[in-house]
PDB file of C-alpha atoms and ligand atoms in Angstrom:
ATOM      1  CA  MET O 195      23.123  25.948  20.696  1.00 46.00           C
ATOM      2  CA  LYS O 196      24.747  22.718  19.671  1.00 44.00           C
ATOM      3  CA  MET O 197      24.842  22.310  15.900  1.00 47.00           C
ATOM      4  CA  LYS O 198      24.812  19.049  14.068  1.00 46.00           C
ATOM      5  CA  ALA O 199      28.269  18.467  12.614  1.00 47.00           C
ATOM      6  CA  ILE O 200      26.980  16.977   9.393  1.00 50.00           C
ATOM      7  CA  ALA O 201      23.884  17.904   7.427  1.00 49.00           C
ATOM      8  CA  PRO O 202      21.415  15.010   7.126  1.00 51.00           C
ATOM      9  CA  ALA O 203      22.526  12.753   4.311  1.00 55.00           C
ATOM     10  CA  PRO O 204      19.822  13.031   1.663  1.00 59.00           C
ATOM     11  CA  ASN O 205      18.031   9.854   0.639  1.00 69.00           C
ATOM     12  CA  LEU O 206      20.138   7.661   2.834  1.00 82.00           C
ATOM     13  CA  ARG O 207      18.480   4.281   3.251  1.00 91.00           C
ATOM     14  CA  GLY O 208      16.663   4.098   6.570  1.00 91.00           C
ATOM     15  CA  ASP O 209      17.919   7.388   8.000  1.00 92.00           C
ATOM     16  CA  TYR O 210      15.829   7.271  11.192  1.00 95.00           C
ATOM     17  CA  ALA O 211      18.291   9.481  13.116  1.00 93.00           C
ATOM     18  CA  SER O 212      17.334  12.612  11.184  1.00 92.00           C
ATOM     19  CA  ALA O 213      13.570  11.994  11.383  1.00 96.00           C
ATOM     20  CA  ALA O 214      11.171  14.131  13.443  1.00 97.00           C
ATOM     21  CA  PRO O 215       9.151  12.545  16.308  1.00 98.00           C
ATOM     22  CA  ASP O 216       6.380  11.753  13.796  1.00 98.00           C
ATOM     23  CA  TYR O 217       9.057  10.024  11.662  1.00 98.00           C
ATOM     24  CA  THR O 218       8.874  12.545   8.820  1.00 98.00           C
ATOM     25  CA  LEU O 219      11.925  13.915   7.033  1.00 96.00           C
ATOM     26  CA  PRO O 220      12.449  16.570   4.392  1.00 96.00           C
ATOM     27  CA  GLN O 221      12.453  14.828   1.010  1.00 96.00           C
ATOM     28  CA  LEU O 222      15.439  16.834  -0.342  1.00 95.00           C
ATOM     29  CA  HIS O 223      14.311  16.034  -3.859  1.00 97.00           C
ATOM     30  CA  ALA O 224      17.033  18.117  -5.530  1.00 96.00           C
ATOM     31  CA  ALA O 225      19.708  15.987  -3.827  1.00 94.00           C
ATOM     32  CA  ILE O 226      18.493  12.664  -5.261  1.00 95.00           C
ATOM     33  CA  PRO O 227      21.329  11.151  -7.319  1.00 95.00           C
ATOM     34  CA  THR O 228      20.846  10.584 -11.060  1.00 96.00           C
ATOM     35  CA  ARG O 229      21.071   6.803 -10.649  1.00 96.00           C
ATOM     36  CA  GLY O 230      18.041   6.901  -8.337  1.00 96.00           C
ATOM     37  CA  HIS O 231      15.975   8.545 -11.054  1.00 98.00           C
ATOM     38  CA  ALA O 232      17.260   5.999 -13.596  1.00 98.00           C
ATOM     39  CA  THR O 233      16.123   3.106 -11.352  1.00 98.00           C
ATOM     40  CA  TRP O 234      12.709   4.767 -11.032  1.00 98.00           C
ATOM     41  CA  ARG O 235      12.315   5.205 -14.793  1.00 98.00           C
ATOM     42  CA  GLU O 236      13.151   1.569 -15.461  1.00 98.00           C
ATOM     43  CA  LEU O 237      10.731   0.266 -12.809  1.00 98.00           C
ATOM     44  CA  HIS O 238       8.053   2.693 -13.984  1.00 98.00           C
ATOM     45  CA  ARG O 239       8.456   1.662 -17.639  1.00 98.00           C
ATOM     46  CA  ARG O 240       8.161  -2.030 -16.792  1.00 98.00           C
ATOM     47  CA  GLN O 241       5.022  -1.599 -14.706  1.00 98.00           C
ATOM     48  CA  MET O 242       3.326   0.778 -17.174  1.00 98.00           C
ATOM     49  CA  ALA O 243       3.598  -1.886 -19.882  1.00 98.00           C
ATOM     50  CA  LEU O 244       1.554  -4.256 -17.681  1.00 98.00           C
ATOM     51  CA  PHE O 245      -1.132  -1.839 -16.479  1.00 98.00           C
ATOM     52  CA  PRO O 246      -3.413  -1.755 -19.564  1.00 98.00           C
ATOM     53  CA  ARG O 247      -4.126  -5.475 -19.155  1.00 98.00           C
ATOM     54  CA  HIS O 248      -3.803  -5.939 -15.419  1.00 98.00           C
ATOM     55  CA  ALA O 249      -4.508  -2.750 -13.450  1.00 98.00           C
ATOM     56  CA  ALA O 250      -7.872  -1.395 -12.242  1.00 98.00           C
ATOM     57  CA  SER O 251      -9.267   1.614 -14.097  1.00 98.00           C
ATOM     58  CA  ALA O 252      -9.317   3.921 -11.042  1.00 98.00           C
ATOM     59  CA  TYR O 253      -5.660   3.096 -10.440  1.00 98.00           C
ATOM     60  CA  ARG O 254      -4.759   3.792 -14.064  1.00 98.00           C
ATOM     61  CA  GLU O 255      -6.566   7.137 -13.956  1.00 98.00           C
ATOM     62  CA  GLY O 256      -4.541   7.975 -10.843  1.00 98.00           C
ATOM     63  CA  VAL O 257      -1.249   7.019 -12.487  1.00 98.00           C
ATOM     64  CA  ALA O 258      -2.062   9.185 -15.506  1.00 98.00           C
ATOM     65  CA  ARG O 259      -2.907  12.055 -13.181  1.00 98.00           C
ATOM     66  CA  LEU O 260       0.399  11.747 -11.309  1.00 98.00           C
ATOM     67  CA  ASP O 261       2.414  11.839 -14.545  1.00 98.00           C
ATOM     68  CA  CYS O 262       5.607  10.495 -12.981  1.00 98.00           C
ATOM     69  CA  ALA O 263       7.528   8.677 -15.741  1.00 98.00           C
ATOM     70  CA  GLN O 264      10.498  11.066 -15.695  1.00 98.00           C
ATOM     71  CA  GLY O 265      11.986  10.185 -12.321  1.00 98.00           C
ATOM     72  CA  ILE O 266      11.412  10.004  -8.576  1.00 98.00           C
ATOM     73  CA  PRO O 267       8.490  12.377  -7.953  1.00 98.00           C
ATOM     74  CA  ASN O 268       8.690  15.507  -5.858  1.00 98.00           C
ATOM     75  CA  LEU O 269       6.302  14.725  -2.980  1.00 98.00           C
ATOM     76  CA  ALA O 270       5.170  18.330  -2.472  1.00 98.00           C
ATOM     77  CA  ARG O 271       4.250  18.686  -6.138  1.00 98.00           C
ATOM     78  CA  ALA O 272       2.524  15.308  -6.209  1.00 98.00           C
ATOM     79  CA  SER O 273       0.528  16.331  -3.117  1.00 98.00           C
ATOM     80  CA  ASP O 274      -0.897  19.241  -5.143  1.00 98.00           C
ATOM     81  CA  LYS O 275      -2.378  16.667  -7.516  1.00 98.00           C
ATOM     82  CA  LEU O 276      -4.210  15.059  -4.567  1.00 98.00           C
ATOM     83  CA  ARG O 277      -6.016  18.272  -3.622  1.00 97.00           C
ATOM     84  CA  GLU O 278      -9.438  16.887  -4.539  1.00 97.00           C
ATOM     85  CA  THR O 279      -9.223  14.093  -1.980  1.00 98.00           C
ATOM     86  CA  GLY O 280      -7.209  16.129   0.539  1.00 98.00           C
ATOM     87  CA  TRP O 281      -4.194  13.839   0.975  1.00 98.00           C
ATOM     88  CA  THR O 282      -0.631  15.039   1.586  1.00 98.00           C
ATOM     89  CA  LEU O 283       2.468  12.937   0.979  1.00 98.00           C
ATOM     90  CA  VAL O 284       5.197  13.008   3.630  1.00 98.00           C
ATOM     91  CA  ALA O 285       8.682  11.482   3.424  1.00 98.00           C
ATOM     92  CA  VAL O 286       9.700   8.871   6.034  1.00 98.00           C
ATOM     93  CA  PRO O 287      12.865   6.735   6.396  1.00 97.00           C
ATOM     94  CA  GLY O 288      11.009   3.427   5.785  1.00 97.00           C
ATOM     95  CA  LEU O 289       8.668   1.315   7.904  1.00 97.00           C
ATOM     96  CA  ILE O 290       7.558   3.308  10.934  1.00 97.00           C
ATOM     97  CA  PRO O 291       5.890   2.213  14.206  1.00 96.00           C
ATOM     98  CA  GLU O 292       2.208   1.356  13.956  1.00 96.00           C
ATOM     99  CA  ASP O 293       0.952   4.234  16.093  1.00 96.00           C
ATOM    100  CA  ALA O 294       2.805   6.812  13.958  1.00 98.00           C
ATOM    101  CA  PHE O 295       1.602   5.108  10.761  1.00 98.00           C
ATOM    102  CA  PHE O 296      -2.038   5.094  11.881  1.00 98.00           C
ATOM    103  CA  ALA O 297      -1.782   8.738  13.042  1.00 98.00           C
ATOM    104  CA  HIS O 298      -0.542   9.850   9.608  1.00 98.00           C
ATOM    105  CA  LEU O 299      -3.304   7.999   7.762  1.00 98.00           C
ATOM    106  CA  SER O 300      -6.034   9.338  10.024  1.00 98.00           C
ATOM    107  CA  ALA O 301      -4.762  12.870   9.233  1.00 98.00           C
ATOM    108  CA  ARG O 302      -4.802  12.112   5.488  1.00 98.00           C
ATOM    109  CA  ARG O 303      -1.016  12.090   5.316  1.00 98.00           C
ATOM    110  CA  PHE O 304       0.502   9.189   3.389  1.00 98.00           C
ATOM    111  CA  PRO O 305       4.037   8.223   4.490  1.00 98.00           C
ATOM    112  CA  VAL O 306       6.339   7.612   1.521  1.00 98.00           C
ATOM    113  CA  THR O 307       9.772   6.038   2.020  1.00 98.00           C
ATOM    114  CA  ASN O 308      12.455   8.443   0.810  1.00 96.00           C
ATOM    115  CA  TRP O 309      14.947   6.039  -0.745  1.00 97.00           C
ATOM    116  CA  ILE O 310      14.875   3.766  -3.786  1.00 97.00           C
ATOM    117  CA  ARG O 311      16.131   0.200  -4.154  1.00 96.00           C
ATOM    118  CA  ARG O 312      19.526  -0.697  -5.612  1.00 94.00           C
ATOM    119  CA  PRO O 313      19.713  -1.955  -9.207  1.00 93.00           C
ATOM    120  CA  GLU O 314      20.253  -5.547  -8.006  1.00 93.00           C
ATOM    121  CA  GLU O 315      16.909  -5.336  -6.184  1.00 94.00           C
ATOM    122  CA  MET O 316      14.763  -4.473  -9.227  1.00 94.00           C
ATOM    123  CA  ASP O 317      12.620  -7.603  -8.933  1.00 91.00           C
ATOM    124  CA  TYR O 318      12.348  -8.110  -5.226  1.00 86.00           C
ATOM    125  CA  LEU O 319      12.635  -6.019  -2.111  1.00 89.00           C
ATOM    126  CA  GLU O 320      11.660  -7.021   1.423  1.00 86.00           C
ATOM    127  CA  GLU O 321      10.786  -3.550   2.688  1.00 93.00           C
ATOM    128  CA  PRO O 322       8.886  -0.727   1.016  1.00 96.00           C
ATOM    129  CA  ASP O 323      10.900   1.834  -0.975  1.00 97.00           C
ATOM    130  CA  ILE O 324       9.642   4.968  -2.734  1.00 98.00           C
ATOM    131  CA  PHE O 325       8.725   3.023  -5.851  1.00 98.00           C
ATOM    132  CA  HIS O 326       6.390   0.740  -3.895  1.00 98.00           C
ATOM    133  CA  ASP O 327       5.024   3.502  -1.669  1.00 98.00           C
ATOM    134  CA  PHE O 328       4.462   6.005  -4.450  1.00 98.00           C
ATOM    135  CA  LEU O 329       3.628   4.056  -7.579  1.00 98.00           C
ATOM    136  CA  GLY O 330       1.847   1.344  -5.586  1.00 98.00           C
ATOM    137  CA  HIS O 331      -0.187   3.411  -3.137  1.00 98.00           C
ATOM    138  CA  VAL O 332      -0.545   6.998  -4.297  1.00 98.00           C
ATOM    139  CA  PRO O 333      -2.571   6.557  -7.527  1.00 98.00           C
ATOM    140  CA  LEU O 334      -5.652   5.298  -5.661  1.00 98.00           C
ATOM    141  CA  LEU O 335      -5.505   8.255  -3.285  1.00 98.00           C
ATOM    142  CA  THR O 336      -7.127  10.142  -6.175  1.00 98.00           C
ATOM    143  CA  ASN O 337     -10.225   7.939  -5.739  1.00 98.00           C
ATOM    144  CA  ARG O 338     -12.678   9.426  -3.233  1.00 97.00           C
ATOM    145  CA  HIS O 339     -14.019   6.155  -1.794  1.00 97.00           C
ATOM    146  CA  PHE O 340     -10.573   4.641  -1.414  1.00 98.00           C
ATOM    147  CA  ALA O 341      -9.085   7.875  -0.049  1.00 98.00           C
ATOM    148  CA  ASP O 342     -11.850   8.106   2.585  1.00 98.00           C
ATOM    149  CA  PHE O 343     -11.467   4.427   3.449  1.00 98.00           C
ATOM    150  CA  LEU O 344      -7.739   4.784   4.087  1.00 98.00           C
ATOM    151  CA  GLN O 345      -8.237   7.707   6.447  1.00 98.00           C
ATOM    152  CA  GLY O 346     -10.909   5.720   8.315  1.00 98.00           C
ATOM    153  CA  TYR O 347      -8.565   2.725   8.462  1.00 98.00           C
ATOM    154  CA  GLY O 348      -5.973   4.888  10.213  1.00 98.00           C
ATOM    155  CA  ALA O 349      -8.566   6.233  12.618  1.00 98.00           C
ATOM    156  CA  VAL O 350      -9.496   2.703  13.740  1.00 98.00           C
ATOM    157  CA  GLY O 351      -5.814   2.005  14.530  1.00 98.00           C
ATOM    158  CA  GLU O 352      -6.017   3.423  18.024  1.00 97.00           C
ATOM    159  CA  PHE O 353      -9.011   1.217  18.865  1.00 98.00           C
ATOM    160  CA  ALA O 354      -7.169  -1.814  17.510  1.00 98.00           C
ATOM    161  CA  GLN O 355      -4.112  -1.022  19.637  1.00 98.00           C
ATOM    162  CA  ARG O 356      -6.201  -0.658  22.799  1.00 98.00           C
ATOM    163  CA  HIS O 357      -7.974  -3.959  22.147  1.00 98.00           C
ATOM    164  CA  GLY O 358      -5.117  -6.204  21.029  1.00 98.00           C
ATOM    165  CA  ALA O 359      -6.426  -6.305  17.456  1.00 98.00           C
ATOM    166  CA  VAL O 360      -3.637  -4.684  15.428  1.00 98.00           C
ATOM    167  CA  ARG O 361      -2.825  -8.060  13.859  1.00 98.00           C
ATOM    168  CA  MET O 362      -6.393  -8.282  12.522  1.00 98.00           C
ATOM    169  CA  LEU O 363      -6.353  -4.692  11.288  1.00 98.00           C
ATOM    170  CA  ALA O 364      -3.026  -5.342   9.535  1.00 98.00           C
ATOM    171  CA  ARG O 365      -4.653  -8.293   7.721  1.00 98.00           C
ATOM    172  CA  LEU O 366      -7.202  -5.904   6.232  1.00 98.00           C
ATOM    173  CA  TYR O 367      -4.389  -3.661   5.004  1.00 98.00           C
ATOM    174  CA  TRP O 368      -2.451  -6.580   3.614  1.00 98.00           C
ATOM    175  CA  HIS O 369      -5.268  -8.331   1.772  1.00 98.00           C
ATOM    176  CA  MET O 370      -7.133  -5.235   0.554  1.00 98.00           C
ATOM    177  CA  VAL O 371      -4.685  -2.304   0.390  1.00 98.00           C
ATOM    178  CA  GLU O 372      -1.584  -4.259  -0.641  1.00 98.00           C
ATOM    179  CA  PHE O 373      -3.071  -7.210  -2.530  1.00 98.00           C
ATOM    180  CA  GLY O 374      -6.675  -6.320  -3.418  1.00 98.00           C
ATOM    181  CA  LEU O 375      -8.371  -7.162  -6.710  1.00 98.00           C
ATOM    182  CA  ILE O 376     -11.505  -5.587  -8.197  1.00 98.00           C
ATOM    183  CA  GLU O 377     -14.035  -6.895 -10.689  1.00 98.00           C
ATOM    184  CA  GLU O 378     -14.603  -4.566 -13.629  1.00 97.00           C
ATOM    185  CA  GLY O 379     -16.907  -5.467 -16.497  1.00 93.00           C
ATOM    186  CA  GLY O 380     -16.479  -9.195 -15.964  1.00 94.00           C
ATOM    187  CA  GLU O 381     -12.683  -8.983 -15.670  1.00 96.00           C
ATOM    188  CA  VAL O 382     -10.602  -9.171 -12.510  1.00 98.00           C
ATOM    189  CA  ARG O 383      -8.053  -6.364 -12.199  1.00 98.00           C
ATOM    190  CA  ALA O 384      -5.477  -5.425  -9.585  1.00 98.00           C
ATOM    191  CA  TYR O 385      -5.577  -2.284  -7.454  1.00 98.00           C
ATOM    192  CA  GLY O 386      -3.373  -3.361  -4.513  1.00 98.00           C
ATOM    193  CA  ALA O 387      -0.012  -1.621  -4.065  1.00 98.00           C
ATOM    194  CA  GLY O 388       1.975  -4.793  -3.391  1.00 97.00           C
ATOM    195  CA  ILE O 389       0.695  -6.181  -6.668  1.00 98.00           C
ATOM    196  CA  LEU O 390       1.103  -3.137  -8.891  1.00 98.00           C
ATOM    197  CA  SER O 391       4.622  -2.286  -7.713  1.00 98.00           C
ATOM    198  CA  SER O 392       5.867  -5.783  -8.657  1.00 97.00           C
ATOM    199  CA  ALA O 393       5.983  -7.159 -12.207  1.00 97.00           C
ATOM    200  CA  LYS O 394       5.837 -10.757 -11.043  1.00 97.00           C
ATOM    201  CA  GLU O 395       2.953 -10.213  -8.644  1.00 97.00           C
ATOM    202  CA  THR O 396       1.004  -8.195 -11.252  1.00 98.00           C
ATOM    203  CA  VAL O 397       0.955 -11.147 -13.639  1.00 98.00           C
ATOM    204  CA  HIS O 398       0.467 -13.766 -10.903  1.00 98.00           C
ATOM    205  CA  ALA O 399      -2.363 -11.949  -9.072  1.00 98.00           C
ATOM    206  CA  THR O 400      -4.505 -11.531 -12.169  1.00 97.00           C
ATOM    207  CA  SER O 401      -4.065 -15.107 -13.366  1.00 97.00           C
ATOM    208  CA  ALA O 402      -7.343 -17.052 -13.121  1.00 95.00           C
ATOM    209  CA  ALA O 403      -5.328 -20.078 -11.969  1.00 96.00           C
ATOM    210  CA  VAL O 404      -4.715 -18.459  -8.558  1.00 97.00           C
ATOM    211  CA  PRO O 405      -7.604 -18.819  -6.071  1.00 97.00           C
ATOM    212  CA  ARG O 406      -9.836 -15.776  -5.538  1.00 97.00           C
ATOM    213  CA  LEU O 407     -12.596 -15.198  -3.035  1.00 98.00           C
ATOM    214  CA  ARG O 408     -15.243 -12.496  -2.903  1.00 97.00           C
ATOM    215  CA  PHE O 409     -14.329  -9.867  -0.299  1.00 97.00           C
ATOM    216  CA  ALA O 410     -16.004 -10.647   3.021  1.00 97.00           C
ATOM    217  CA  PRO O 411     -14.811  -8.637   6.044  1.00 97.00           C
ATOM    218  CA  ASP O 412     -14.829 -11.416   8.643  1.00 97.00           C
ATOM    219  CA  ARG O 413     -13.038 -13.825   6.307  1.00 98.00           C
ATOM    220  CA  VAL O 414     -10.327 -11.247   5.535  1.00 98.00           C
ATOM    221  CA  LEU O 415      -9.809 -10.204   9.161  1.00 98.00           C
ATOM    222  CA  ARG O 416      -9.178 -13.840  10.143  1.00 98.00           C
ATOM    223  CA  THR O 417      -6.853 -14.680   7.256  1.00 98.00           C
ATOM    224  CA  GLU O 418      -3.120 -14.824   7.953  1.00 98.00           C
ATOM    225  CA  TYR O 419      -0.633 -13.822   5.267  1.00 97.00           C
ATOM    226  CA  ARG O 420       2.808 -14.568   3.916  1.00 94.00           C
ATOM    227  CA  ILE O 421       5.237 -11.750   3.326  1.00 93.00           C
ATOM    228  CA  ASP O 422       7.994 -13.714   1.587  1.00 89.00           C
ATOM    229  CA  ASP O 423       6.340 -15.055  -1.561  1.00 93.00           C
ATOM    230  CA  LEU O 424       3.652 -14.419  -4.158  1.00 96.00           C
ATOM    231  CA  GLN O 425       0.231 -14.483  -2.491  1.00 97.00           C
ATOM    232  CA  PRO O 426      -1.547 -17.860  -2.629  1.00 97.00           C
ATOM    233  CA  LEU O 427      -5.050 -16.300  -2.503  1.00 98.00           C
ATOM    234  CA  TYR O 428      -6.629 -12.921  -3.313  1.00 98.00           C
ATOM    235  CA  PHE O 429      -9.849 -11.166  -2.290  1.00 98.00           C
ATOM    236  CA  VAL O 430     -12.003  -9.369  -4.860  1.00 98.00           C
ATOM    237  CA  ILE O 431     -14.188  -6.301  -4.349  1.00 98.00           C
ATOM    238  CA  GLU O 432     -16.752  -4.885  -6.771  1.00 97.00           C
ATOM    239  CA  ASP O 433     -16.457  -1.292  -5.671  1.00 97.00           C
ATOM    240  CA  TYR O 434     -14.121   0.771  -3.427  1.00 98.00           C
ATOM    241  CA  GLY O 435     -17.272   1.795  -1.559  1.00 97.00           C
ATOM    242  CA  GLU O 436     -17.327  -1.735  -0.085  1.00 98.00           C
ATOM    243  CA  LEU O 437     -14.151  -0.900   1.820  1.00 98.00           C
ATOM    244  CA  PHE O 438     -15.483   2.460   2.970  1.00 98.00           C
ATOM    245  CA  ASP O 439     -18.811   0.936   4.059  1.00 98.00           C
ATOM    246  CA  LEU O 440     -17.006  -1.551   6.265  1.00 98.00           C
ATOM    247  CA  LEU O 441     -15.603   1.198   8.510  1.00 98.00           C
ATOM    248  CA  ASP O 442     -18.775   1.645  10.598  1.00 98.00           C
ATOM    249  CA  THR O 443     -18.717  -1.950  11.793  1.00 98.00           C
ATOM    250  CA  LEU O 444     -14.931  -2.463  11.689  1.00 98.00           C
ATOM    251  CA  PRO O 445     -14.305  -2.164  15.466  1.00 98.00           C
ATOM    252  CA  GLU O 446     -16.787  -4.977  16.274  1.00 98.00           C
ATOM    253  CA  ALA O 447     -15.495  -7.048  13.388  1.00 98.00           C
ATOM    254  CA  LEU O 448     -11.921  -6.702  14.692  1.00 98.00           C
ATOM    255  CA  LEU O 449     -12.957  -8.034  18.095  1.00 98.00           C
ATOM    256  CA  ARG O 450     -14.773 -10.988  16.514  1.00 98.00           C
ATOM    257  CA  ALA O 451     -11.716 -11.801  14.416  1.00 98.00           C
ATOM    258  CA  ARG O 452      -9.422 -11.430  17.444  1.00 98.00           C
ATOM    259  CA  ASP O 453     -11.494 -14.000  19.336  1.00 98.00           C
ATOM    260  CA  ALA O 454     -11.829 -16.406  16.403  1.00 98.00           C
ATOM    261  CA  GLU O 455      -9.465 -19.064  15.127  1.00 98.00           C
ATOM    262  CA  PRO O 456      -7.107 -17.575  12.494  1.00 98.00           C
ATOM    263  CA  ILE O 457      -7.280 -19.015   8.971  1.00 98.00           C
ATOM    264  CA  PRO O 458      -3.869 -20.077   7.594  1.00 98.00           C
ATOM    265  CA  ALA O 459      -2.528 -18.166   4.575  1.00 98.00           C
ATOM    266  CA  GLY O 460      -3.877 -19.562   1.322  1.00 97.00           C
ATOM    267  CA  ALA O 461      -6.288 -22.023   2.966  1.00 97.00           C
ATOM    268  CA  ILE O 462      -9.640 -22.619   1.264  1.00 96.00           C
ATOM    269  CA  LEU O 463     -12.394 -23.535   3.733  1.00 95.00           C
ATOM    270  CA  PRO O 464     -15.382 -25.815   3.048  1.00 92.00           C
ATOM    271  CA  GLY O 465     -17.720 -22.790   3.075  1.00 88.00           C
ATOM    272  CA  ASP O 466     -15.628 -20.726   0.609  1.00 92.00           C
ATOM    273  CA  THR O 467     -16.784 -20.139  -2.956  1.00 89.00           C
ATOM    274  CA  ARG O 468     -13.967 -19.542  -5.429  1.00 91.00           C
ATOM    275  CA  LEU O 469     -14.715 -16.846  -7.971  1.00 91.00           C
TER     276      LEU O 469
HETATM  277  N1  HBI X  83       5.149   2.111   7.893  1.00 61.39           N
HETATM  278  N2  HBI X  83       6.105   3.363   6.228  1.00 61.39           N
HETATM  279  C1  HBI X  83       5.233   2.425   6.610  1.00 61.39           C
HETATM  280  N3  HBI X  83       4.456   1.820   5.678  1.00 61.39           N
HETATM  281  C2  HBI X  83       3.561   0.856   6.040  1.00 61.39           C
HETATM  282  O1  HBI X  83       2.849   0.336   5.170  1.00 61.39           O
HETATM  283  C3  HBI X  83       3.455   0.497   7.389  1.00 61.39           C
HETATM  284  C4  HBI X  83       4.280   1.159   8.311  1.00 61.39           C
HETATM  285  N4  HBI X  83       4.195   0.834   9.610  1.00 61.39           N
HETATM  286  C5  HBI X  83       3.252  -0.116  10.114  1.00 61.39           C
HETATM  287  C6  HBI X  83       2.463  -0.781   9.073  1.00 61.39           C
HETATM  288  N5  HBI X  83       2.575  -0.467   7.816  1.00 61.39           N
HETATM  289  C7  HBI X  83       1.498  -1.889   9.451  1.00 61.39           C
HETATM  290  O2  HBI X  83       1.790  -2.360  10.732  1.00 61.39           O
HETATM  291  C8  HBI X  83       0.027  -1.469   9.377  1.00 61.39           C
HETATM  292  O3  HBI X  83      -0.470  -1.739   8.095  1.00 61.39           O
HETATM  293  C9  HBI X  83      -0.840  -2.200  10.332  1.00 61.39           C
HETATM  294 FE1   FE X  84       2.644  -0.827   0.932  1.00 61.39          FE
END
């Protein structure tokens, strides 16, 4: 048998060569360098200071549950804390192909990038790292409605791929999973991972000066997005059940959105009512 000359470098940025066919890797938590944990603690501290005023209550309950201030979390141990909703965290080298991503979600496995940004990237990073994937996404996996929605989202992926509607399905992920807001007792709070893993976006997204629209599936599925700047527009739900309830009619809605004119990022249409 031919042996690999070098053991896989732990926590190497984007180490796709040592990934399995489903793009998973061993996390090798014990091999994470001290400076990685220090970067985590600093990012964590900054975001925690913003959450009481800006983050949704279900998200904050999840963060408390995960108890991860000390350093980069051990994914196996964190998975134990998700037992009630049945999700498992798996390490991946970074962004993975859509079909592999959808397959993980539909099996209630959440892919978490196994490297952390460099100190000079504290405020902005183009691709997801473990801070975004874990602190942004994992807390809401403790919420039953959201956890069930995300599995169902993954399960619709195959349909979307067969029907040329992945772009529309990705818009739902972007606007609602990455940048979603929720109304709680008359206040608008953030639950989206792209918001809550970024200090700037957390403050921006919850500012009443930025346009907000009530969540409406067809509107969201037609709305294009920008990946290189703060979002110009956010969609607001009242309950995570709204996302789950959409799943039944999502395939038809994807086809309608595919065949409709896209709406440019940030555009407000004559029929829109700002919240
Ligand atoms: N891979 N690791 C990772 N994380 C994502 O959020 C992700 C991905 N691959 C594809 C993808 N997202 C999107 O194309 C889907 O949301 C549609
Ligand atoms: Fe994300």
